[in-house]
Amino acid sequence: AREGYIEDGVAMSPLSSYIGKAHTTTLISFREAVPVGTVSIVVDCADPLPMDALFLSELRVLRTQGARLGEVCQFAIDHEDGYIDPSVSITLFGHTLRTLSDAGCTHAVCVVNPRHAAFYQSLGGERLGEEKAYPGVNGAPAQAYVVDLRMLEHRVLASENPILTKIWSVAHNES
């Protein structure tokens, strides 16, 4: 499979079982009727979040503190000739913030390969627990991150990060 995350011959990602459930939203970005990016949001409920399989104890601490969690997963951007259009990521994450907010989430959580960690850190993501091997993506290394959505507006106002500002603008329908 592409990027080597899923073993050859495996038809679906382990996260696919969440697709179509009432507490899951999948956003798709299109360019000229062709999908160029996706992201899924799974809101915490009676069913476990996908990342509970690896980071249950870390998420339990957040839940005990009263956090309402939404997991951001299956984020993928198509790239042509090695180029990734940043506007696709910005738009998807802006709409992800809006979806999390509309669902009443106070915290966004995600599991990422460490090579993508800088992007999540630029959004204010804080590391949650230790790096682990993620069996669902062929044993690739995985780090968990959490973003306190209640503090995000303060981060945006105090930040000189243009990407964070653009994502915030998309989330709040600002130009």
Coordinates of C-alpha atoms in Angstrom, one line a residue:
A1 CA 0.0 0.0 0.0
R2 CA 1.0 3.6 -0.5
E3 CA 3.5 4.9 2.1
G4 CA 3.9 1.4 3.5
Y5 CA 1.4 1.9 6.3
I6 CA -1.0 -0.9 5.4
E7 CA 0.3 -4.4 4.5
D8 CA -0.1 -5.4 0.9
G9 CA -3.3 -7.4 0.5
V10 CA -5.1 -5.7 3.4
A11 CA -8.3 -4.2 2.0
M12 CA -9.1 -1.6 4.6
S13 CA -7.6 0.4 7.4
P14 CA -8.5 -0.6 10.9
L15 CA -10.1 2.8 11.2
S16 CA -12.5 2.0 8.5
S17 CA -14.9 0.4 11.0
Y18 CA -15.6 4.0 12.3
I19 CA -16.7 5.3 8.9
G20 CA -20.5 5.7 8.6
K21 CA -21.1 5.8 12.4
A22 CA -23.2 8.7 13.8
H23 CA -20.2 10.0 15.8
T24 CA -17.8 10.0 12.8
T25 CA -17.5 12.8 10.2
T26 CA -15.3 12.5 7.2
L27 CA -14.3 15.6 5.3
I28 CA -13.2 15.4 1.7
S29 CA -11.5 18.2 -0.2
F30 CA -12.0 18.2 -4.0
R31 CA -10.3 19.9 -6.9
E32 CA -12.1 19.8 -10.2
A33 CA -14.3 16.9 -8.9
V34 CA -11.2 14.8 -7.9
P35 CA -10.6 14.1 -4.2
V36 CA -7.3 15.6 -3.1
G37 CA -7.5 15.4 0.7
T38 CA -9.5 13.7 3.5
V39 CA -9.7 13.8 7.3
S40 CA -12.0 12.0 9.7
I41 CA -13.2 13.2 13.1
V42 CA -14.4 10.6 15.6
V43 CA -16.2 12.1 18.6
D44 CA -15.8 10.3 21.9
C45 CA -18.9 8.4 23.0
A46 CA -19.7 5.0 24.4
D47 CA -17.6 3.4 21.6
P48 CA -13.9 3.7 22.2
L49 CA -11.9 6.1 20.0
P50 CA -9.6 4.5 17.5
M51 CA -6.5 5.6 19.4
D52 CA -7.8 4.0 22.7
A53 CA -6.2 0.8 21.4
L54 CA -2.8 2.4 22.0
F55 CA -3.2 5.3 24.3
L56 CA -6.1 4.3 26.6
S57 CA -4.4 5.3 29.8
E58 CA -3.4 8.7 28.4
L59 CA -6.9 9.4 27.2
R60 CA -8.4 8.2 30.4
V61 CA -6.5 11.0 32.3
L62 CA -8.0 13.6 29.9
R63 CA -11.5 12.2 30.3
T64 CA -11.2 12.1 34.1
Q65 CA -10.3 15.9 33.9
G66 CA -13.6 16.5 32.1
A67 CA -12.3 16.7 28.5
R68 CA -14.7 16.1 25.7
L69 CA -12.5 14.4 23.1
G70 CA -12.6 14.3 19.3
E71 CA -10.0 12.2 17.5
V72 CA -8.6 13.6 14.2
C73 CA -7.6 10.6 12.0
Q74 CA -7.1 9.4 8.5
F75 CA -5.7 12.8 7.4
A76 CA -4.3 12.3 3.9
I77 CA -3.4 14.7 1.2
D78 CA -2.7 13.7 -2.4
H79 CA 0.5 15.1 -3.8
E80 CA 1.4 15.5 -7.4
D81 CA 5.1 15.3 -8.3
G82 CA 6.0 15.6 -4.6
Y83 CA 4.1 18.9 -4.2
I84 CA 1.5 19.2 -1.5
D85 CA -0.8 22.2 -1.8
P86 CA -0.9 23.8 1.7
S87 CA -4.4 25.3 1.0
V88 CA -5.8 21.8 1.1
S89 CA -4.5 21.1 4.6
I90 CA -5.5 24.6 5.8
T91 CA -9.0 24.2 4.5
L92 CA -9.4 20.6 5.9
F93 CA -8.1 21.6 9.3
G94 CA -10.2 24.7 9.5
H95 CA -13.3 22.6 8.8
T96 CA -12.1 20.0 11.3
L97 CA -11.9 22.7 14.0
R98 CA -15.5 23.8 13.1
T99 CA -16.7 20.2 13.2
L100 CA -15.0 19.6 16.6
S101 CA -16.5 22.8 18.0
D102 CA -20.0 22.0 16.7
A103 CA -19.8 18.5 18.4
G104 CA -18.9 20.2 21.7
C105 CA -15.4 18.9 21.9
T106 CA -13.0 20.6 24.2
H107 CA -9.9 18.7 23.1
A108 CA -8.7 17.3 19.8
V109 CA -6.5 14.2 19.9
C110 CA -4.6 12.4 17.2
V111 CA -2.0 9.8 16.5
V112 CA 0.7 10.7 14.0
N113 CA 4.0 9.4 12.7
P114 CA 6.8 11.3 14.4
R115 CA 7.9 12.7 11.0
H116 CA 4.6 14.7 10.9
A117 CA 4.8 15.9 14.5
A118 CA 6.0 19.4 13.6
F119 CA 2.8 20.2 11.8
Y120 CA 0.7 19.2 14.9
Q121 CA 3.1 21.0 17.2
S122 CA 2.6 24.2 15.1
L123 CA -1.1 23.9 15.8
G124 CA -0.4 23.9 19.5
G125 CA -0.4 20.1 19.9
E126 CA 1.2 18.7 23.0
R127 CA 2.7 15.3 23.2
L128 CA 0.6 12.7 25.1
G129 CA 2.6 9.7 26.3
E130 CA 5.5 7.9 24.8
E131 CA 6.1 6.8 21.2
K132 CA 4.6 3.4 20.4
A133 CA 4.5 1.0 17.5
Y134 CA 1.1 1.3 15.8
P135 CA 0.0 -2.2 14.7
G136 CA -2.9 -0.7 12.6
V137 CA -0.4 0.9 10.3
N138 CA 2.1 -1.9 9.9
G139 CA 4.0 -1.2 13.1
A140 CA 4.9 2.4 12.1
P141 CA 6.0 4.6 15.0
A142 CA 3.2 6.6 16.6
Q143 CA 3.0 9.6 18.8
A144 CA -0.2 10.9 20.4
Y145 CA -1.0 14.7 20.5
V146 CA -3.7 16.7 22.2
V147 CA -4.8 20.2 21.5
D148 CA -6.9 22.1 24.1
L149 CA -9.4 23.7 21.8
R150 CA -10.5 26.1 24.5
M151 CA -7.0 27.7 24.4
L152 CA -6.7 27.8 20.7
E153 CA -8.1 31.3 20.2
H154 CA -5.6 32.6 22.7
R155 CA -2.8 30.8 20.8
V156 CA -4.0 32.3 17.5
L157 CA -4.1 35.8 18.8
A158 CA -0.6 35.4 20.5
S159 CA 0.9 33.7 17.5
E160 CA 2.8 34.9 14.5
N161 CA 2.1 31.5 12.8
P162 CA 0.4 32.4 9.5
I163 CA -0.8 28.7 9.0
L164 CA -2.5 28.7 12.4
T165 CA -4.1 32.0 11.7
K166 CA -5.4 30.8 8.3
I167 CA -6.8 27.6 9.8
W168 CA -8.6 29.7 12.4
S169 CA -10.0 31.9 9.8
V170 CA -11.4 29.0 7.8
A171 CA -12.9 27.5 11.0
H172 CA -14.7 30.8 11.7
N173 CA -15.7 31.7 8.1
E174 CA -13.4 34.7 8.1
S175 CA -11.6 35.9 5.0

